CSV table of C-alpha atoms and ligand atoms in Angstrom, one decimal:
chain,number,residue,atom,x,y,z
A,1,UNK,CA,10.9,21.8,5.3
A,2,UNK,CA,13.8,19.7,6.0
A,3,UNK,CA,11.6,17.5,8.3
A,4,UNK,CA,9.9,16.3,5.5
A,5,UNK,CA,12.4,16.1,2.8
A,6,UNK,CA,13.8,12.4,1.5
A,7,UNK,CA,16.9,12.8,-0.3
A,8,UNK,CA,19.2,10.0,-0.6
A,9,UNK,CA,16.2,7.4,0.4
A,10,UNK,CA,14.8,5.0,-1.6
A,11,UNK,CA,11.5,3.8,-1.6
A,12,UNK,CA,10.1,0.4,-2.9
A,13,UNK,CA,5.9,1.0,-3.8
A,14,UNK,CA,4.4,-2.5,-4.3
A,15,UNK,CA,1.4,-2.1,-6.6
A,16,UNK,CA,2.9,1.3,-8.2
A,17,UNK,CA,1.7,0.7,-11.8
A,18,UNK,CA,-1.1,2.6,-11.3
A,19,UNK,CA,-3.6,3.9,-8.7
A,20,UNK,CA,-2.7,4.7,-5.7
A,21,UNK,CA,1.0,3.3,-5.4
A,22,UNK,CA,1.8,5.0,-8.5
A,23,UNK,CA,0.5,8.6,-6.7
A,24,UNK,CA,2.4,7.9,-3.6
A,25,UNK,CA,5.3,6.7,-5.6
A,26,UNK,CA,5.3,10.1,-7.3
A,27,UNK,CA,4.7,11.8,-4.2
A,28,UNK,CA,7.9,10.3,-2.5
A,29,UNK,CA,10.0,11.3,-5.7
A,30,UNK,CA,9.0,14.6,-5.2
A,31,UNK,CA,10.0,14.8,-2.2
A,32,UNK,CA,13.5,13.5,-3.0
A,33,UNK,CA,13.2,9.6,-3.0
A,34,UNK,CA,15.2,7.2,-5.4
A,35,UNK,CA,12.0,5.5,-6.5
A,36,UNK,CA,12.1,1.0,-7.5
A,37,UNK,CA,8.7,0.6,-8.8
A,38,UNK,CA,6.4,-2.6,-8.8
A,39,UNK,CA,3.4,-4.9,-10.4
A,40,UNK,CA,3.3,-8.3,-10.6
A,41,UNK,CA,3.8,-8.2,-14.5
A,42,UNK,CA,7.1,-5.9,-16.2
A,43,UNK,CA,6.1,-4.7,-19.1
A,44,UNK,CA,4.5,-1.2,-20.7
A,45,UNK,CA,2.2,-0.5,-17.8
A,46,UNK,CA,5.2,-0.4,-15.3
A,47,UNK,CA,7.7,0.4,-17.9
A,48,UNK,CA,5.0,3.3,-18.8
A,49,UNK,CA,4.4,4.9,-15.1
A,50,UNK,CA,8.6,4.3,-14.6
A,51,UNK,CA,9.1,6.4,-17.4
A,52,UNK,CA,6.5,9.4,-17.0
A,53,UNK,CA,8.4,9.3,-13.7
A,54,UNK,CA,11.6,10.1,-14.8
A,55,UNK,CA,10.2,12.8,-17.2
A,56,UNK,CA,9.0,14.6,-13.4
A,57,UNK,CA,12.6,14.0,-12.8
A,58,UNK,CA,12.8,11.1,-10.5
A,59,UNK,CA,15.6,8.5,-10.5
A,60,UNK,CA,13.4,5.1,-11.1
A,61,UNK,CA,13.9,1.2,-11.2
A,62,UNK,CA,11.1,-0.9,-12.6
A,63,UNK,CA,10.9,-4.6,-10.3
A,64,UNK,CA,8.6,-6.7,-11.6
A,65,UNK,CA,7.6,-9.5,-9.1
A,66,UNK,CA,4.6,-11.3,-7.1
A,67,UNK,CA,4.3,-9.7,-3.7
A,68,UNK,CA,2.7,-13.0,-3.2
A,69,UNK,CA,5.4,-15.3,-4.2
A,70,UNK,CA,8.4,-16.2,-1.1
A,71,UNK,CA,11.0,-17.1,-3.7
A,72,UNK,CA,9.8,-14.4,-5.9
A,73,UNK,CA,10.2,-11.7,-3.0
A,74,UNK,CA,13.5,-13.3,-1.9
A,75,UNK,CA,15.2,-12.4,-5.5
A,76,UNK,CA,14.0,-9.4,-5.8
A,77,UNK,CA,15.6,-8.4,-2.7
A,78,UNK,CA,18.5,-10.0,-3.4
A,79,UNK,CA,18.8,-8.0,-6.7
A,80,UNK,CA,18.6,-4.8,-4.9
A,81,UNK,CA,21.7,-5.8,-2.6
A,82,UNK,CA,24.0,-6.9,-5.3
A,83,UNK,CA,22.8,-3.2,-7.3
A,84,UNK,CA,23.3,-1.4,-4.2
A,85,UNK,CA,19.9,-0.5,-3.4
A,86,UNK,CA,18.9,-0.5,0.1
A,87,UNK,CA,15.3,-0.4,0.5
A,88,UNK,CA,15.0,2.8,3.3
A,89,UNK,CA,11.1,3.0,2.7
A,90,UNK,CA,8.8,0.6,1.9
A,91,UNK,CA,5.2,1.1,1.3
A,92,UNK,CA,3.2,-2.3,1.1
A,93,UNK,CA,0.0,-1.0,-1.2
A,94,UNK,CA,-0.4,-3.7,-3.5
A,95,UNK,CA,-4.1,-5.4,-3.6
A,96,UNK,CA,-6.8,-6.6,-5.0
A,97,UNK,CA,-10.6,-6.8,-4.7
A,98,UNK,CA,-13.3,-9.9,-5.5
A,99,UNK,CA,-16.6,-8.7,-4.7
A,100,UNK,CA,-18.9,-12.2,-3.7
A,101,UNK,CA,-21.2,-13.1,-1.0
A,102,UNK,CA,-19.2,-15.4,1.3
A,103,UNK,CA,-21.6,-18.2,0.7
A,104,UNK,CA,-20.7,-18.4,-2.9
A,105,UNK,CA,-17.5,-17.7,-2.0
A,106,UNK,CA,-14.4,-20.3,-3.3
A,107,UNK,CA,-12.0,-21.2,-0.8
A,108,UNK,CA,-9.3,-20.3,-3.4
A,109,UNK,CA,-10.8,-16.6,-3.7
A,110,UNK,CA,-10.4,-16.6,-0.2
A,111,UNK,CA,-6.9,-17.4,-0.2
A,112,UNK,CA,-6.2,-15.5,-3.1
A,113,UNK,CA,-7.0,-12.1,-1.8
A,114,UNK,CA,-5.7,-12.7,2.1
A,115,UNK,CA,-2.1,-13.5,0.2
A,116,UNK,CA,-2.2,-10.3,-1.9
A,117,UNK,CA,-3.4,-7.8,0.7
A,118,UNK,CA,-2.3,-9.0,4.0
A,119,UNK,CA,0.3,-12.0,2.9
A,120,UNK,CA,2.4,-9.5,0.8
A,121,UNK,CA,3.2,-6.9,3.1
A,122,UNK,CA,4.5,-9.9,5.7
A,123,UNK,CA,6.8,-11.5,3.3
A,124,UNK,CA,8.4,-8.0,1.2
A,125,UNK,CA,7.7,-6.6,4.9
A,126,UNK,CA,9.7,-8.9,6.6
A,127,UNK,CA,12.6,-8.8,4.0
A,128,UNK,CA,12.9,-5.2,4.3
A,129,UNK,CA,13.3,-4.9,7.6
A,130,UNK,CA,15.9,-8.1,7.6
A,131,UNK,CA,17.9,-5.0,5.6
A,132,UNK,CA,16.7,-2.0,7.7
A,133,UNK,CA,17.6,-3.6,11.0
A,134,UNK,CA,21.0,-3.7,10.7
A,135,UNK,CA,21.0,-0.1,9.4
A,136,UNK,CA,19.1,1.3,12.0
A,137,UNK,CA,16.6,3.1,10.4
A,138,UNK,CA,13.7,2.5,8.0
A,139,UNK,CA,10.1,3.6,7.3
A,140,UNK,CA,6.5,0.5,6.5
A,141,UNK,CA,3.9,2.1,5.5
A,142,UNK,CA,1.2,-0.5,4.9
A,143,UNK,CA,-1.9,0.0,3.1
A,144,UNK,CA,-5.1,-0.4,4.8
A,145,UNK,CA,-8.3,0.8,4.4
A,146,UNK,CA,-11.9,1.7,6.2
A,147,UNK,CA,-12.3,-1.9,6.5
A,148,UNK,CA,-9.8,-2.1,8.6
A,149,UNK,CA,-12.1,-1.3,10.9
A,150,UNK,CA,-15.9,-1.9,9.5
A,151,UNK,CA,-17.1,-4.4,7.3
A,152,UNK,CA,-18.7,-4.3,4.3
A,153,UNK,CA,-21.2,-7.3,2.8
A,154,UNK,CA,-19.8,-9.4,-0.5
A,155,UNK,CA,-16.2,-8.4,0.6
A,156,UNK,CA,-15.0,-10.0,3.5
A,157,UNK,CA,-12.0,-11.5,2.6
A,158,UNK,CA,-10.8,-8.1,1.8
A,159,UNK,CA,-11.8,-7.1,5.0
A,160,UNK,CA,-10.3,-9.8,6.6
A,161,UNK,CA,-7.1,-8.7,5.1
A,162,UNK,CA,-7.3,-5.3,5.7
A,163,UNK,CA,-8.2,-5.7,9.5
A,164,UNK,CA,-4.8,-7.9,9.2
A,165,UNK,CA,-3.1,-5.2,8.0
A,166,UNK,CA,-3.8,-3.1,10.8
A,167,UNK,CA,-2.5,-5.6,13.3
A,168,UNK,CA,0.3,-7.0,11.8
A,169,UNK,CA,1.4,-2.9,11.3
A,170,UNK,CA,1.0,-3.1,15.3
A,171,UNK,CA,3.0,-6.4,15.8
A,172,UNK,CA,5.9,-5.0,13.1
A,173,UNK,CA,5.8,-2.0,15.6
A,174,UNK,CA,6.1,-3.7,18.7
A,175,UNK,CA,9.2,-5.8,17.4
A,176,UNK,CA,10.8,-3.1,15.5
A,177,UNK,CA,10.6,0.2,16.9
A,178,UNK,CA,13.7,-0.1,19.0
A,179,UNK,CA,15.2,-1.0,15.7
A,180,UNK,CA,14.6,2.7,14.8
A,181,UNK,CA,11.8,1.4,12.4
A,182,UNK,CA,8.9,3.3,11.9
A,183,UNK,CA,5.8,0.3,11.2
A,184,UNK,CA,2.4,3.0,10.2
A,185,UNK,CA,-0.9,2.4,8.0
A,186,UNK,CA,-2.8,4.5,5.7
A,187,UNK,CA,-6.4,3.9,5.8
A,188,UNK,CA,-7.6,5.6,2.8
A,189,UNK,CA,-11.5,6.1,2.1
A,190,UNK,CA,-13.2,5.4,-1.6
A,191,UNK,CA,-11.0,6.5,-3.6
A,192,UNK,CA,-10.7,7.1,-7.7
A,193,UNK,CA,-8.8,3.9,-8.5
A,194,UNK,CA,-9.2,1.1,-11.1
A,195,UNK,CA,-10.2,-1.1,-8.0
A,196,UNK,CA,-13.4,1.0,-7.9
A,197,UNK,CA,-14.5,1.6,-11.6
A,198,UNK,CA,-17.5,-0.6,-11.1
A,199,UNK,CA,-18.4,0.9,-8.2
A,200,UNK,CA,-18.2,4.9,-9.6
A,201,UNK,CA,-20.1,4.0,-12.5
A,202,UNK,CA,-23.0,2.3,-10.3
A,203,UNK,CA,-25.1,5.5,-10.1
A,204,UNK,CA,-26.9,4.1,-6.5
A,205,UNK,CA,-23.2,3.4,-4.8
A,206,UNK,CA,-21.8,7.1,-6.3
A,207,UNK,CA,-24.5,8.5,-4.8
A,208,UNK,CA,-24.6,6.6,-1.4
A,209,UNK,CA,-20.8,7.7,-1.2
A,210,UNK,CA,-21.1,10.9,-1.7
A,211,UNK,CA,-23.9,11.1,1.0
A,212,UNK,CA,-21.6,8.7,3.5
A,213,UNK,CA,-18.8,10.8,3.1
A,214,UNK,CA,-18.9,14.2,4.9
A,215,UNK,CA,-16.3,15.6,2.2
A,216,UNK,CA,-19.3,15.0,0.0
A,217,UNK,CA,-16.9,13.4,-2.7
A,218,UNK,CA,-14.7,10.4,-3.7
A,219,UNK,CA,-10.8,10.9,-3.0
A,220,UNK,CA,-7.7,11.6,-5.5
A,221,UNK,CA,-5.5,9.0,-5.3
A,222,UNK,CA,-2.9,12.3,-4.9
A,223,UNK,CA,-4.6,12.7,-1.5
A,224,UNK,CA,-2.5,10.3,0.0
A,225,UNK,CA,0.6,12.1,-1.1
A,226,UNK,CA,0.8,14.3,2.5
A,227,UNK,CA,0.7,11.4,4.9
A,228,UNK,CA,3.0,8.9,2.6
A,229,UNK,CA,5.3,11.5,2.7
A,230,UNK,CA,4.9,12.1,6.7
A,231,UNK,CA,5.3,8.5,7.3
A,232,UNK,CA,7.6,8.4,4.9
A,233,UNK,CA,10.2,11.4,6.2
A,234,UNK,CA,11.4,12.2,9.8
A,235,UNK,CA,8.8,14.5,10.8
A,236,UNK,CA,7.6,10.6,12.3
A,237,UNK,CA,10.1,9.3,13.8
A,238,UNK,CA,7.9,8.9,16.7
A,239,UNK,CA,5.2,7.9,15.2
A,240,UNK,CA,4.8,4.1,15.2
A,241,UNK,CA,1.9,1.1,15.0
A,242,UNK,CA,-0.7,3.9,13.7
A,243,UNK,CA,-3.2,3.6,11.0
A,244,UNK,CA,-4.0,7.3,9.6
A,245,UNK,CA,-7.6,7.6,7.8
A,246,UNK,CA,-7.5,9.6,4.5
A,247,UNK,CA,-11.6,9.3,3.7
A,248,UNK,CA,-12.5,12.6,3.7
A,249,UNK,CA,-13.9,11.8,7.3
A,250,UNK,CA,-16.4,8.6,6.1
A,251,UNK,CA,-15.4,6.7,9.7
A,252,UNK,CA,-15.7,9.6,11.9
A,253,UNK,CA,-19.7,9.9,11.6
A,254,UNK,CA,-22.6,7.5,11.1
B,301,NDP,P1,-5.4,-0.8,-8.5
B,301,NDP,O1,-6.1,-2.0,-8.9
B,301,NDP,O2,-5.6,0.5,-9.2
B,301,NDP,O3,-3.8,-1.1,-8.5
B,301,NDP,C1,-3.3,-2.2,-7.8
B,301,NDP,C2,-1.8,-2.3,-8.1
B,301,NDP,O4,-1.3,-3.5,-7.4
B,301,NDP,C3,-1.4,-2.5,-9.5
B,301,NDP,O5,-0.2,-1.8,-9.8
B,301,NDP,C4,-1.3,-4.0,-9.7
B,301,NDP,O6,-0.5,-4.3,-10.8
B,301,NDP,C5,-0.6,-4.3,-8.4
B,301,NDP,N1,-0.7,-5.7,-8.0
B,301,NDP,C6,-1.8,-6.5,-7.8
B,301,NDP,N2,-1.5,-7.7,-7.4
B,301,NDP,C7,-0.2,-7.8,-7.3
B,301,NDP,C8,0.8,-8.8,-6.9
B,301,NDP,N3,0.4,-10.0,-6.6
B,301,NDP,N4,2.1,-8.5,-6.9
B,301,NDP,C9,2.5,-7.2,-7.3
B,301,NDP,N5,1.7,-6.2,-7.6
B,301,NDP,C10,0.4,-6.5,-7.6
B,301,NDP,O7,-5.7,-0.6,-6.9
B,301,NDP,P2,-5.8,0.7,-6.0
B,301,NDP,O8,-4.7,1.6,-6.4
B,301,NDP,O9,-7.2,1.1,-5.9
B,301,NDP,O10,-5.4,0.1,-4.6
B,301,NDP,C11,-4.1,0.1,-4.0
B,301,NDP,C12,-4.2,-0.3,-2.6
B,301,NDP,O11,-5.0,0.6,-1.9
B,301,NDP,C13,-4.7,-1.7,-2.3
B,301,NDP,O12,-4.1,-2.3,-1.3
B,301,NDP,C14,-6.2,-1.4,-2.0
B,301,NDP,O13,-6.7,-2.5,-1.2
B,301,NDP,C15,-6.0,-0.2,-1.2
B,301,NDP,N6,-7.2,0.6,-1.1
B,301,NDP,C16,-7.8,1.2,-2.2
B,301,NDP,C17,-8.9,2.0,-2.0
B,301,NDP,C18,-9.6,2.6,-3.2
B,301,NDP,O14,-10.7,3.2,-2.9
B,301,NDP,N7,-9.1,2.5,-4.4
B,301,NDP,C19,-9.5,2.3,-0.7
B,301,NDP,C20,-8.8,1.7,0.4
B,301,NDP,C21,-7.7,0.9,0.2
B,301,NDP,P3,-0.6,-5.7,-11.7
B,301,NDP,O15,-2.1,-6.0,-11.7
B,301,NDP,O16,-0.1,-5.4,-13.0
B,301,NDP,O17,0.2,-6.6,-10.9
């Protein structure tokens, strides 16, 4: 399965302490990427997933830096071109969540999450592909999510974002395709993450998605692993300004 196979790339996973960054992260080392991991904070929860990393075998670097912060972005960057490391895939999967009704909503809440789910993958987006340009080649996957196309109550900066993402994958498509860039999304359903430990251990919410979701079940954040690696590898070279939906088909019914 040559097609799918990513030897000699490397692959920077914003957000890859944990969750769902650190699955695809170790789903593109198994397929044969040179990993640089990344959270906002270095330390033992990076230094932790960096190191059960290399015990599966992976060549990893930790980069510890605010996909939120210009300056921040810029160095980090310019640490991977003086160590060699040209970024080949980049998957922009950092976020967070703040569950309030827009009402109560504070303008800096507002900002706060539109910077780390839709600002981030503009600014480490757009200093990737200042690098892959030039080379010819390189693979975005950007992180969206069903509300990139529905919204949800109490969480509509988040869904701002997210809609964002889906557009901004588009408009990084439409200016760097002829590049020989590949700009996709992953839209992944409710998933077993961190970001939604409130949410599984809310019996009613469990329970309505289970019902919503024709799978009948929450997602593995391992489920991702197939189409990261797909947009990820050559078998999509062609492929370019998609979102894909991994959510156990929850936005395919009513
Ligand atoms: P988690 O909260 O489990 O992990 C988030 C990761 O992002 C952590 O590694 C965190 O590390 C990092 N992070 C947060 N802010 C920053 C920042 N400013 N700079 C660098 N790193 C940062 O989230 P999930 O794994 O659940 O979510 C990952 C992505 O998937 C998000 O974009 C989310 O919106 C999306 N998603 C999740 C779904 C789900 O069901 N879980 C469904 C659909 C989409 P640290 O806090 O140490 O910086």
């Amino acid at each position: 399965m040559t097609l799918f196979d990513l030897s000699g790339s490397t692959a920077l996973v914003t957000g890859s302490s944990r969750g769902l960054g650190r699955a695809i992260a170790e789903g593109l080392g198994a397929a044969g990427a040179r990993l640089i991991l990344n959270s906002r904070t270095g330390g033992s929860s990076l230094s932790k997933a960096a190191d059960e990393l290399r015990a599966a075998g992976c060549e990893v670097y930790e980069a510890a830096f605010d996909v939120t912060d210009e300056p921040e972005v810029k160095k980090a960057f310019d640490r991977f071109d003086a160590e060699g490391l040209a970024v080949d895939i980049l998957v922009n999967n950092a976020g967070i969540q703040h569950r309030q009704p827009m009402l109560d909503l504070a303008l800096a809440d507002w900002q706060r999450v539109i910077d780390t789910n839709l600002t981030s993958a503009f600014l480490v987006g757009r200093e990737a592909a200042r690098r892959m340009i030039p080379r010819g080649r390189g693979k975005i996957i950007n992180i969206g999510s069903l509300t990139s196309e529905l919204a949800r109550a109490a969480v509509i900066p988040y869904t701002v974002a997210k809609g964002g993402i889906k557009m901004l994958t588009r408009g990084m498509a439409a200016e760097w395709a002829k590049s020989g860039i590949q700009a996709n999304a992953i839209g992944p359903g409710y998933m077993l993450t961190d970001m939604n430990e409130a949410l599984v251990s809310d019996g009613k919410f469990d329970a309505w998605v289970k019902s919503r979701t024709p799978a009948g079940r929450w997602g593995k954040p391992e489920e991702l692993i197939g189409t990261a690696v797909f947009l990820a590898s050559g078998a999509s070279d062609y492929v370019n300004g998609q979102i894909i939906y991994v959510d156990g088909g929850m936005i395919s019914v009513l």
